[in-house]
Coordinates of C-alpha atoms in Angstrom, one line a residue:
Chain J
X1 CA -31.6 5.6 -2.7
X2 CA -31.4 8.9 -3.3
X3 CA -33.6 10.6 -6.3
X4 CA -31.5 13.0 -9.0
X5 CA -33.2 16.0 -7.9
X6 CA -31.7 15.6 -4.2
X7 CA -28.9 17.6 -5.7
X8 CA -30.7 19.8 -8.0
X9 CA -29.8 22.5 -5.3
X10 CA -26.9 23.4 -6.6
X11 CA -26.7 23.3 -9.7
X12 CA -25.1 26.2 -11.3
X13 CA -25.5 28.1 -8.1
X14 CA -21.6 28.8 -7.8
X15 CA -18.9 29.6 -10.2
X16 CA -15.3 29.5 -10.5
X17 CA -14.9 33.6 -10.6
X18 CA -10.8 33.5 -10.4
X19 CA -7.6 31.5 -12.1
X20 CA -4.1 31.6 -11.5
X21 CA -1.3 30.0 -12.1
X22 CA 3.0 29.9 -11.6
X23 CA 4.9 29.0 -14.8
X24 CA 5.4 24.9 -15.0
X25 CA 9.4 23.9 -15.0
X26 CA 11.2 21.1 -14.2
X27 CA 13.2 23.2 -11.4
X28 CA 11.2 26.7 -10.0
X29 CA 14.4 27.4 -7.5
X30 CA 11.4 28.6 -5.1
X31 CA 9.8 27.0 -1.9
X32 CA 6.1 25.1 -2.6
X33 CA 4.7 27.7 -0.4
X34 CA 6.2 30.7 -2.4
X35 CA 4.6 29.1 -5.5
X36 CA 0.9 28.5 -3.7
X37 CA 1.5 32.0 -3.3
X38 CA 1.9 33.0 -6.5
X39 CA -0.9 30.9 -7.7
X40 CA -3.5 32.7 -5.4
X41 CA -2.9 35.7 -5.4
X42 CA -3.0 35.4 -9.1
X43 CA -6.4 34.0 -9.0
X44 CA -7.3 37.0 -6.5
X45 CA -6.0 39.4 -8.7
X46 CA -8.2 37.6 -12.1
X47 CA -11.1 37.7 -9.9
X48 CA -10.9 41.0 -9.1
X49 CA -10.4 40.2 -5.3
X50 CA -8.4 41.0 -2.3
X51 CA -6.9 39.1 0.7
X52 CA -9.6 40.8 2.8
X53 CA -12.5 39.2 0.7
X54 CA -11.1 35.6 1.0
X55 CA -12.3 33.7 4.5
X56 CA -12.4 29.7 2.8
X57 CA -9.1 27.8 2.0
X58 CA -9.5 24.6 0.7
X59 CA -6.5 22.3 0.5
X60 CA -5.0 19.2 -1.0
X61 CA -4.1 16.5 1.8
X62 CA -0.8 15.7 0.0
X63 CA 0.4 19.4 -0.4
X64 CA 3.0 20.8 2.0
X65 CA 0.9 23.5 2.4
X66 CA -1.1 23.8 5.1
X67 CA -4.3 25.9 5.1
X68 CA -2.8 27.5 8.4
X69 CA 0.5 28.5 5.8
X70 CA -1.6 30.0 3.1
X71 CA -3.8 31.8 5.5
X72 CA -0.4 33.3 7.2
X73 CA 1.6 33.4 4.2
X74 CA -1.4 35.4 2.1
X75 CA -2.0 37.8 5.4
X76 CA -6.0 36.4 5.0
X77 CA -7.5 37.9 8.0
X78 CA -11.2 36.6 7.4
X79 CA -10.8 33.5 7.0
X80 CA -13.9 31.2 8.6
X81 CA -13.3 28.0 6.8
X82 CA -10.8 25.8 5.9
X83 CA -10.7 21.9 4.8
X84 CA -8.3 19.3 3.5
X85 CA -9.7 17.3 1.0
X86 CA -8.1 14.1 0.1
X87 CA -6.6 11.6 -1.9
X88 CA -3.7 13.2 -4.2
X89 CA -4.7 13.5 -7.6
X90 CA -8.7 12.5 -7.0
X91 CA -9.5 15.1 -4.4
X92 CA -9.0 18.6 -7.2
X93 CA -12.9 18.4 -8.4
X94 CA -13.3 17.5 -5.1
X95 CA -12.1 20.3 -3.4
X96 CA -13.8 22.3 -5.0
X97 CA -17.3 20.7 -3.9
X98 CA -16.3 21.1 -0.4
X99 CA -15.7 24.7 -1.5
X100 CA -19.4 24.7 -2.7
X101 CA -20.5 23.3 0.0
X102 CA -18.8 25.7 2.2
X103 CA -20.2 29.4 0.4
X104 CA -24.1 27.4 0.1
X105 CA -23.9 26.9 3.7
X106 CA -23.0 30.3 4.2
X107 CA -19.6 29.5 5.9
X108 CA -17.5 31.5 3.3
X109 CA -18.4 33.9 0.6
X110 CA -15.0 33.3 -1.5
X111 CA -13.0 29.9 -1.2
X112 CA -9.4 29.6 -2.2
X113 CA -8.8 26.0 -3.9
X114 CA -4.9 25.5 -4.5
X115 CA -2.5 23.4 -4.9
X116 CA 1.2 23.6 -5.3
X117 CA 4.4 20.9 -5.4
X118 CA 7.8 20.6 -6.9
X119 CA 7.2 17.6 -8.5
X120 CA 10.3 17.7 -10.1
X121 CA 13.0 19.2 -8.6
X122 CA 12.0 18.2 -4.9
X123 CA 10.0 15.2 -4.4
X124 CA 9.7 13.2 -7.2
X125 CA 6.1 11.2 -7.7
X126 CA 7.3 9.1 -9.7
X127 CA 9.7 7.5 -7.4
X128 CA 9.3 4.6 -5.2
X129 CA 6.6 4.6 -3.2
X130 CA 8.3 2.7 -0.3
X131 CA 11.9 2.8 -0.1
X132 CA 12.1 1.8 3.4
X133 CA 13.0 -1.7 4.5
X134 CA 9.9 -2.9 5.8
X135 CA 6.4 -1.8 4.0
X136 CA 3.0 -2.3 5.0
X137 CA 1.1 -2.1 8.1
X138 CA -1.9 0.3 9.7
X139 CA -3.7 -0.6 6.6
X140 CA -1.9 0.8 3.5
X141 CA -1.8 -3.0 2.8
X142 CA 1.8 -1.8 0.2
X143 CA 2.9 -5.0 2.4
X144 CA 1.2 -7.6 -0.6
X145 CA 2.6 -5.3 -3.1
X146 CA 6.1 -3.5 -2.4
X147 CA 7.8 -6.8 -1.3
X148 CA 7.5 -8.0 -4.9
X149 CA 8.7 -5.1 -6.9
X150 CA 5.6 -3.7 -7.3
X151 CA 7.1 0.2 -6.4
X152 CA 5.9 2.6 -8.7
X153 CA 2.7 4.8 -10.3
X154 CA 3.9 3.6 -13.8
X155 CA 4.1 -0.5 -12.7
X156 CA 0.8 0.3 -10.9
X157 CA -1.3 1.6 -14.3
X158 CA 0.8 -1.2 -16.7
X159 CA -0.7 -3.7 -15.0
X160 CA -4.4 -2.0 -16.0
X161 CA -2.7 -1.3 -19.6
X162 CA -1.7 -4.7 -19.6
X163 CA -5.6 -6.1 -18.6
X164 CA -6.9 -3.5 -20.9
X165 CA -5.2 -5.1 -23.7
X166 CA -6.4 -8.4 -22.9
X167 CA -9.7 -7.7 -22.3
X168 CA -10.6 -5.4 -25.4
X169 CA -7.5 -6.2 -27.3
X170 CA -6.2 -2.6 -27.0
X171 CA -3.0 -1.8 -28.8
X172 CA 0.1 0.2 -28.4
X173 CA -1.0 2.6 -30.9
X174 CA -3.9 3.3 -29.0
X175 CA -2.1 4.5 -26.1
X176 CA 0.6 6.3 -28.4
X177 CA -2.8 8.1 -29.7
X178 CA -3.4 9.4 -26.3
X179 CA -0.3 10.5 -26.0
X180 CA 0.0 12.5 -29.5
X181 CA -2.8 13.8 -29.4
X182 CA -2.0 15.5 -25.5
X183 CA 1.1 17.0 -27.2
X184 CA -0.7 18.4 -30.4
X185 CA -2.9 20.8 -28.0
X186 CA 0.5 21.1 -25.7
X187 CA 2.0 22.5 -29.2
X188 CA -0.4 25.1 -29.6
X189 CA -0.1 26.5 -25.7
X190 CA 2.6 28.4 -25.1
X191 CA 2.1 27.6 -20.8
X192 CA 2.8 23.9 -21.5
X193 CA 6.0 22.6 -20.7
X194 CA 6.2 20.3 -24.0
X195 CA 5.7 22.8 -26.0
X196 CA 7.6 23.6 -29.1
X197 CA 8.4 19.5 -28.6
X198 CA 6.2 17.7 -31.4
X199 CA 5.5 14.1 -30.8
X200 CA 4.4 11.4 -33.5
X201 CA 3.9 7.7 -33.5
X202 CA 7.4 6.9 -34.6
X203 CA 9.1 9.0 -31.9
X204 CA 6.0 7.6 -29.1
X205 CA 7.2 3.8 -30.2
X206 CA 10.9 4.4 -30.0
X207 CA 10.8 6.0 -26.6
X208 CA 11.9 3.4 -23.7
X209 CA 9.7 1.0 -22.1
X210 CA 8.8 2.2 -18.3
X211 CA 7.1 -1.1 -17.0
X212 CA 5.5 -2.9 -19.8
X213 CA 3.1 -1.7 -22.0
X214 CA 3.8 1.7 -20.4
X215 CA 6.4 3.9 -22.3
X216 CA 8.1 7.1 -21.3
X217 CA 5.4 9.2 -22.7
X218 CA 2.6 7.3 -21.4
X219 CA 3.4 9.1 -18.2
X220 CA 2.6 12.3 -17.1
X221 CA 5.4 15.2 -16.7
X222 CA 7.0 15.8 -12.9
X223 CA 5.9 19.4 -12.7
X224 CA 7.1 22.0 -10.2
X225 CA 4.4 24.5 -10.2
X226 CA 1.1 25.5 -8.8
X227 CA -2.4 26.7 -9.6
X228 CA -5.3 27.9 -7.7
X229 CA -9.0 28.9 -8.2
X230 CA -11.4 31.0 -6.3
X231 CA -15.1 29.5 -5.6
X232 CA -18.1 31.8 -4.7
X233 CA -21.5 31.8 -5.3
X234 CA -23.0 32.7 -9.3
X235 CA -24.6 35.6 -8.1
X236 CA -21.5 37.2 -6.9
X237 CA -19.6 36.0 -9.6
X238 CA -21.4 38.2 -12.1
X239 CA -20.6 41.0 -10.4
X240 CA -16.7 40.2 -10.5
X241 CA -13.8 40.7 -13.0
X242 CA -14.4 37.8 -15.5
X243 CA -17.3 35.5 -17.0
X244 CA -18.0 33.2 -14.1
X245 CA -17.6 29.3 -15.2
X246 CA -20.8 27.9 -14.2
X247 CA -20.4 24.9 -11.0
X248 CA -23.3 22.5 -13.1
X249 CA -22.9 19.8 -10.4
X250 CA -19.4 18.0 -8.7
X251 CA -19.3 14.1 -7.8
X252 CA -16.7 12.6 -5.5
X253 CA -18.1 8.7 -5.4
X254 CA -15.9 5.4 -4.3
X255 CA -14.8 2.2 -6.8
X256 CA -16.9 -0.8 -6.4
X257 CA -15.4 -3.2 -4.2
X258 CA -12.9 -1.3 -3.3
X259 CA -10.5 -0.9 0.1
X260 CA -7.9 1.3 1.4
X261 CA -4.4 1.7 0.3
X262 CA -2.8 4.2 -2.2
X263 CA -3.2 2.9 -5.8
X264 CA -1.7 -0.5 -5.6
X265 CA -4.3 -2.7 -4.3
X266 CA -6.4 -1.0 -7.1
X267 CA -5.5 -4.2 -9.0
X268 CA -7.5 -6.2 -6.4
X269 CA -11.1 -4.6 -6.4
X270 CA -14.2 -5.5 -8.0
X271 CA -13.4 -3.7 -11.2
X272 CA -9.9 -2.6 -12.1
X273 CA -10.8 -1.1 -15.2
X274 CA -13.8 1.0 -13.9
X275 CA -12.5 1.8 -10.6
X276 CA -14.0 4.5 -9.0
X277 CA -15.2 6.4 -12.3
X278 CA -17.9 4.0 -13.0
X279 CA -20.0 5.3 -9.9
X280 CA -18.3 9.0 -10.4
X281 CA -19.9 9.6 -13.8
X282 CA -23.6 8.1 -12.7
X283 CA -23.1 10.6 -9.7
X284 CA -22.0 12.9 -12.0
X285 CA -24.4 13.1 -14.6
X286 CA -28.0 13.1 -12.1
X287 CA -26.8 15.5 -10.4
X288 CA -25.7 17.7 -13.3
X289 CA -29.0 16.9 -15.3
X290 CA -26.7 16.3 -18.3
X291 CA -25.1 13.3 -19.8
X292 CA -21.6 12.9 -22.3
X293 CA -23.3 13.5 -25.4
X294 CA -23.9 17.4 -23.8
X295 CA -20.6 18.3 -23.0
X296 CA -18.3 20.3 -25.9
X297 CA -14.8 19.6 -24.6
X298 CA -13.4 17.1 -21.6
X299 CA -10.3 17.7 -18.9
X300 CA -9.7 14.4 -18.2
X301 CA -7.0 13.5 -15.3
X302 CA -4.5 12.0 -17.3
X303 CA -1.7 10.9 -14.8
X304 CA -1.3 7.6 -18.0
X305 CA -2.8 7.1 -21.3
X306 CA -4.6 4.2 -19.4
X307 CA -5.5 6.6 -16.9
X308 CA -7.5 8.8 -19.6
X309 CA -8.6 5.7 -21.5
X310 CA -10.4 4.3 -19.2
X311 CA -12.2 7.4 -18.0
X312 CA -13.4 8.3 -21.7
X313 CA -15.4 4.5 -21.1
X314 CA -16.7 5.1 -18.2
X315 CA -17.8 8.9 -18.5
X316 CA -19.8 7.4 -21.4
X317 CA -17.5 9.7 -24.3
X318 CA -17.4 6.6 -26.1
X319 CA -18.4 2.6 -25.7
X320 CA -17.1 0.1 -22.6
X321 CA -13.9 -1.3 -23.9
X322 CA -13.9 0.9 -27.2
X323 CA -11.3 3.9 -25.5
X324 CA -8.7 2.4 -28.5
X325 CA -9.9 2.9 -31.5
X326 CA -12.0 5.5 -30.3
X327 CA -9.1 8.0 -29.4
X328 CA -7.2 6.1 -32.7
X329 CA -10.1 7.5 -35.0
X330 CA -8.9 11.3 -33.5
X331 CA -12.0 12.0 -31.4
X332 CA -9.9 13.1 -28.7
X333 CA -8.4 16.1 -30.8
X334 CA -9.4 19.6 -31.1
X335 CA -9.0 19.5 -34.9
X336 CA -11.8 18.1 -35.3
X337 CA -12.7 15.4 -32.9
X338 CA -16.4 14.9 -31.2
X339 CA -15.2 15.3 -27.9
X340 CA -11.7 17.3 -27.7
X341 CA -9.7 16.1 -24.4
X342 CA -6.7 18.2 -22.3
X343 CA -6.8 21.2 -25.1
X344 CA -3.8 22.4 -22.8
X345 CA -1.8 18.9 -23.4
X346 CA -3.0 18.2 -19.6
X347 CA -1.0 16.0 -16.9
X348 CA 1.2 14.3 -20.1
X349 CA 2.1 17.1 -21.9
X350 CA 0.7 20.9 -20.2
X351 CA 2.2 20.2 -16.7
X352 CA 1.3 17.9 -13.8
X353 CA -0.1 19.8 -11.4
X354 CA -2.0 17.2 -9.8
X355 CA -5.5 17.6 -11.6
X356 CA -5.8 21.0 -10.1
X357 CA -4.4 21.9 -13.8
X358 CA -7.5 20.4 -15.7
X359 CA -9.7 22.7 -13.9
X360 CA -7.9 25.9 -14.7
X361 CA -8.2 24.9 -18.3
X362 CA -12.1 23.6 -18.1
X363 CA -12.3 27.8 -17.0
X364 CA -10.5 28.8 -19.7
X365 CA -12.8 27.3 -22.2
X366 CA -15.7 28.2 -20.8
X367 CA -14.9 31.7 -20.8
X368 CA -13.8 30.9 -24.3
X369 CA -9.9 32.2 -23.5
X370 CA -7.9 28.9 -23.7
X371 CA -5.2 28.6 -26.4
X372 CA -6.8 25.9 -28.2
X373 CA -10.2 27.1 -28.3
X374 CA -13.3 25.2 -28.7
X375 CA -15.8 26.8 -30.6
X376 CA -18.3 27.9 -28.8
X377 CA -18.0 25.6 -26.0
X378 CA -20.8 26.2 -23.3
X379 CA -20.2 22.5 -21.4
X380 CA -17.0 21.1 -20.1
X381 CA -16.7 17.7 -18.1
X382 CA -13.5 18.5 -15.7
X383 CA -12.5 14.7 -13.9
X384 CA -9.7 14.2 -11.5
X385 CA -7.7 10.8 -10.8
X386 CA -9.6 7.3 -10.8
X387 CA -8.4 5.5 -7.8
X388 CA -9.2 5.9 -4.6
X389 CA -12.6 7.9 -4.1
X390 CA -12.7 10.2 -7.2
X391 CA -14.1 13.4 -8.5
X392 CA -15.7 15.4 -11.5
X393 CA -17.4 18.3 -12.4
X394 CA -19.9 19.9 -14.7
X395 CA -18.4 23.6 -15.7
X396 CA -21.1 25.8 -17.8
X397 CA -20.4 29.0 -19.4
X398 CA -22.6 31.5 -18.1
X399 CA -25.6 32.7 -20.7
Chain C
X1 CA 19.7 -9.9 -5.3
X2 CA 22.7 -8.9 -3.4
X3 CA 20.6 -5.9 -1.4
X4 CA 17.9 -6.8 1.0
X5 CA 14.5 -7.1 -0.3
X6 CA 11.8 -4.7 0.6
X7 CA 10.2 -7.1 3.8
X8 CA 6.1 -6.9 4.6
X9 CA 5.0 -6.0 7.8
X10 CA 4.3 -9.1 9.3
X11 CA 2.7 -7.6 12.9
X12 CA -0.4 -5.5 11.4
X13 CA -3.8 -7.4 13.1
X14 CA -5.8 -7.2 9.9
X15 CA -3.0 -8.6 7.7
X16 CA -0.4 -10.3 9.7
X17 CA -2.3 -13.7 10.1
X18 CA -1.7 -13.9 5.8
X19 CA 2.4 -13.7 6.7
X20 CA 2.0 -16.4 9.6
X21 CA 0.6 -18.9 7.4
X22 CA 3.3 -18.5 5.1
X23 CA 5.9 -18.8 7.3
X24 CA 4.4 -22.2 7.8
X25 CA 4.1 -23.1 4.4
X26 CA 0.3 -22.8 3.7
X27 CA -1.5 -19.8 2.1
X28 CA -5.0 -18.4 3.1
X29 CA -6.7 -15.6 2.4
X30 CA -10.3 -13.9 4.1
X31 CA -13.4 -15.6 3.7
X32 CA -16.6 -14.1 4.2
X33 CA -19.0 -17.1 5.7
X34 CA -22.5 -14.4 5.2
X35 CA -21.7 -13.6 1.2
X36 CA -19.2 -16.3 0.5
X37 CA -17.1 -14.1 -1.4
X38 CA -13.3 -13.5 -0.6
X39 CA -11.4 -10.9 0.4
X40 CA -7.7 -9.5 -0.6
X41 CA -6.5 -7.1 0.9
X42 CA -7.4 -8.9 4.4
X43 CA -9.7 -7.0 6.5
X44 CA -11.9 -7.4 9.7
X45 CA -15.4 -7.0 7.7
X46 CA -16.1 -7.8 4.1
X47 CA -15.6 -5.6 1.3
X48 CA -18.7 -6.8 -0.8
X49 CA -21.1 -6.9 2.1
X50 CA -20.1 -5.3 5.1
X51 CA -20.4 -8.2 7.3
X52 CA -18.2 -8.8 10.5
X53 CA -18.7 -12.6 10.1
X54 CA -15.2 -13.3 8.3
X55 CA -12.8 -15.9 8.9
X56 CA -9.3 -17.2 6.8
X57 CA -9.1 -19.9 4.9
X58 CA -6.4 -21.8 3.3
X59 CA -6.3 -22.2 -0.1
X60 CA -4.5 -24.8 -3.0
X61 CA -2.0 -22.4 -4.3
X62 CA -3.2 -22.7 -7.5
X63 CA -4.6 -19.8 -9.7
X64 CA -4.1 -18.0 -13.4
X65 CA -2.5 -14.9 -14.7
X66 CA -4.7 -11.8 -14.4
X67 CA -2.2 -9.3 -15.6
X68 CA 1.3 -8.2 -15.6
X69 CA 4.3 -5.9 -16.3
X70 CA 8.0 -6.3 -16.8
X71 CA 9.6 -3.3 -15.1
X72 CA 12.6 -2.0 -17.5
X73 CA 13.1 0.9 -15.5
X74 CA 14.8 0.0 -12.4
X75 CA 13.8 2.2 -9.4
X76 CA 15.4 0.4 -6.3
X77 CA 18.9 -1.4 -5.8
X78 CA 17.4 -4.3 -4.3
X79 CA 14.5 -4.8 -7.7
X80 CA 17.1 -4.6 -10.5
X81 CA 15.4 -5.1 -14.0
X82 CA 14.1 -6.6 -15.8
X83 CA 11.6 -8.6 -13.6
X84 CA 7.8 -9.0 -14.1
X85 CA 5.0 -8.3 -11.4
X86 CA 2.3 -10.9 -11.9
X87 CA -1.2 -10.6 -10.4
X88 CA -2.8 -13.8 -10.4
X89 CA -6.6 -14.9 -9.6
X90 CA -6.5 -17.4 -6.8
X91 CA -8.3 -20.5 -8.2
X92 CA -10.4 -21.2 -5.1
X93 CA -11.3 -17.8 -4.8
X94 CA -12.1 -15.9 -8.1
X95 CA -12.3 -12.6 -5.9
X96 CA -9.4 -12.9 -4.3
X97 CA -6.2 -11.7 -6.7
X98 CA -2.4 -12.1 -5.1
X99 CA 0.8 -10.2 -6.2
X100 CA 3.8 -12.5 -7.4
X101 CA 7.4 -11.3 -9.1
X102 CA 8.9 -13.9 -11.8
X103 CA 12.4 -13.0 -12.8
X104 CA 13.4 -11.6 -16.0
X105 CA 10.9 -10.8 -19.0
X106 CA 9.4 -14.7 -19.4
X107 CA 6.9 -15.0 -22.3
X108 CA 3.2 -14.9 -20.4
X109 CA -0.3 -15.4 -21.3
X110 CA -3.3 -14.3 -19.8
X111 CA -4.8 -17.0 -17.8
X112 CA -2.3 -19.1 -18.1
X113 CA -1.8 -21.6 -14.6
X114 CA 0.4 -20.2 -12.2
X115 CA 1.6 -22.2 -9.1
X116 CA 2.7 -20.8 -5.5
X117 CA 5.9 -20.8 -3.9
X118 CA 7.0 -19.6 -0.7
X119 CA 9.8 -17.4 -0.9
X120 CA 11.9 -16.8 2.5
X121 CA 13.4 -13.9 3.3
X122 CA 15.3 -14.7 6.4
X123 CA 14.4 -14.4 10.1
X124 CA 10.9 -15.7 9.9
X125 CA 9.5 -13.7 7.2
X126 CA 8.1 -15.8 4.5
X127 CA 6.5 -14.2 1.2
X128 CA 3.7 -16.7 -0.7
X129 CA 5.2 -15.8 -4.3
X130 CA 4.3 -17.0 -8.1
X131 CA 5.6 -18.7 -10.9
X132 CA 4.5 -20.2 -13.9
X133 CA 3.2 -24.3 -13.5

């Protein structure tokens, strides 16, 4: 077993020194790779960097983007490391411990983490996962799923809704909470694509059913966008354009009982409401030397108000089974709350940019520049999605 | 259903045995003779702990209802809604949890008995399914 202080190496001893980002539409009329683009060189540009000083690309498995495009596409002619991290929306916090890992070990000085997708206008997440005749086979197992109906993100996370409900007697409202409560921060940031669109509990009950319990806005936007950030070490960080955000500790830790297979056989492991943030957060927190009760605000990957339910339970933010009236009681809101969650409306309401969003903003409000400001935040849990093997971080704002 | 169903891969070595058994009328699922515990998805070493010594067994298809959803939101011609997606704890195996689909929006309650039933699709390919009992 290995003791807390195995990782005490490296805490705090990178920083996220650059941000970027491309407008978030529901059609961008540009190629995925002219958005990544974008993205990067915006973050260059925040950081104070050129192409010349990047030599690490780090890159999403799902995007279209290869490492090989970006490094062509951005004219980086020092690059010396590059890595595809995966699964989808788990791997964000994730690639950026790989990027970590990468400037500690001396294989890059400043790492490009990005990712990019028309998630709207080209291909749709939201859609059927296997339209094609036959499913299954060479272990993505969608053959004890697909043949049934069972097609879609949405029917995937109703069926956790659904247990949620029975298990802890969760309600409707409760999810609607999650959902308003995404929109009221999305209302106050002028980058998120819902806003100027208020939401309340009325309007979240009439909307259609998806797959039941799940609603239209208990699902995350289809986004076509991109955002990137730029990893070095602290040190250099200081020396660079903006307040470094602090790298307190990453996690990337599997479910319990788990197997292979993209989200749907999530239904069959161990613990379908735990999934692989139960072992994420005790990862998590040794290794960051901090626990829930330290951290000021939360990005929490919220593909479905289950999604970010569930997380708030097993990050510790509040008690096993309590996510309802926990985010009912406004906890979850930046007027106010204990812990306030997406203060950019995240995945539901800012724009789904595959998690790589929630980091951007965890910057933002550590160097104390986000829209919806947290007081003097110093602490901010970032967490990517909860199947598969998942990922979170510890951002710190530099003293 | 006028549109062919979406049909499982039936030749995949880890999982294909579950499909051959059906087509015969009898359900299994993976056993694991070190722990005792089962396994769903099927594969060669178990999930719980790690051993190699696993083996299918076939199993009264009797279980209760873990969770569902009715899908409203139709997404493919051959799935038109409203159906429900039922997961449902296999009585002899309390790990082992197995995907049904019951028509319409039926009125459902959490561990309430469900019963198998093996659905063919035509040409060989059988599908265990679920239904209330």
């Amino acid at each position: 077993m290995a003791r807390a202080d195995d990782y005490a190496p490296f805490r705090d001893r990178c920083a996220i020194a650059g941000i970027g980002r491309t407008e978030f539409s529901r059609d961008s009329g540009r190629s995925e790779l002219a958005l990544a683009t974008e993205a990067a060189r915006a973050a260059m540009a925040d950081a104070g960097l050129t192409a010349d000083d990047i030599d690490g690309v780090v890159r999403c498995q799902m995007d279209h983007n290869s490492a090989s495009a970006m490094t062509g596409a951005l004219a980086l002619r020092n690059v010396g490391f590059s890595a595809d991290v995966a699964v989808g929306g788990d791997a964000p916090c994730a690639m950026v411990g790989v990027a970590v890992a990468a400037v500690l070990s001396g294989q890059a000085r400043h790492v490009l983490v990005y990712r990019s997708l028309n998630g709207r206008s080209e291909g749709r997440l939201g859609a059927a996962i296997a339209p094609r005749p036959e499913a299954g086979g060479h272990g993505n197992y969608d053959e004890f799923f697909t043949p049934y109906g069972l097609l879609t993100a949405p029917q995937s996370f109703a069926l956790l809704a659904r247990r949620h409900m029975i298990e802890y007697g969760t309600t409707e409202e409760h999810f609607g909470a999650v959902a308003i409560a995404c929109r009221e921060h999305a209302n106050r940031t002028p980058h998120a694509q819902m806003h100027g669109k208020p939401l309340d509990m009325t309007q979240y009950l009439a909307s259609r059913m998806i797959s039941d319990p799940l609603r239209l806005f208990d699902c995350c936007l289809e986004t076509d966008g991109a955002a990137a950030v730029i990893v070095t070490t602290a040190e250099r960080a200081k020396d660079l354009a903006q307040p470094p955000a602090l790298i307190r500790a990453t996690a990337h830790a599997p479910a319990t009982g788990m197997s292979g297979g993209m989200m749907f056989p999530s239904i069959t492991w161990e613990e379908p409401l735990k999934l692989a943030p139960r072992n994420v957060a005790r990862q998590l927190w040794a290794r960051a030397g901090l626990g829930p009760q330290d951290m000021d605000v939360a990005q929490i990957y919220d593909c479905f108000t289950i999604s970010l339910m569930l997380q708030l339970e097993q990050y510790g933010l509040c008690g096993e089974g309590e996510s309802g009236p926990f985010v009912a009681s406004g906890a979850i809101s930046a007027d106010g709350g204990s812990i306030p969650v997406n203060t950019d409306g995240g995945n539901m309401s800012g724009g789904y940019i595959h998690g790589l969003n929630h980091i951007v903003e965890g910057v933002r409000q550590m160097r104390g520049t986000a829209d919806v400001q947290v007081k003097d935040a110093e602490t901010c849990l970032v967490t990517s999605g909860p199947m598969g093997i998942s990922s979170a971080m510890v951002l710190r704002r530099a003293a | 259903m006028t549109l062919p169903r979406i049909r499982p891969a039936t030749w995949d070595r880890d999982t294909g045995p579950f499909f051959a058994a059906a087509a015969e009328r009898r359900l299994v699922y993976k056993h694991c003779n070190a722990c005792g515990r089962g396994n769903h998805v099927p594969t060669p070493s178990c999930r719980f702990c790690g051993s190699t010594d696993t083996a299918w067994r076939e199993a009264e298809g009797k279980g209760t209802l873990y969770t569902w959803t009715t899908v409203t939101h139709p997404v493919h011609p051959a799935y038109p809604a409203p159906y429900t997606v039922v997961i449902v704890t296999l009585e002899a195996a309390p790990d082992v949890r197995l995907t049904g689909s019951v028509p319409g929006a039926p009125d459902l309650a959490p561990g309430q008995p469900m019963e198998v039933w093996f659905e063919d699709l035509g040409e060989g390919c059988v599908l265990p399914n679920w239904r209330p009992a």
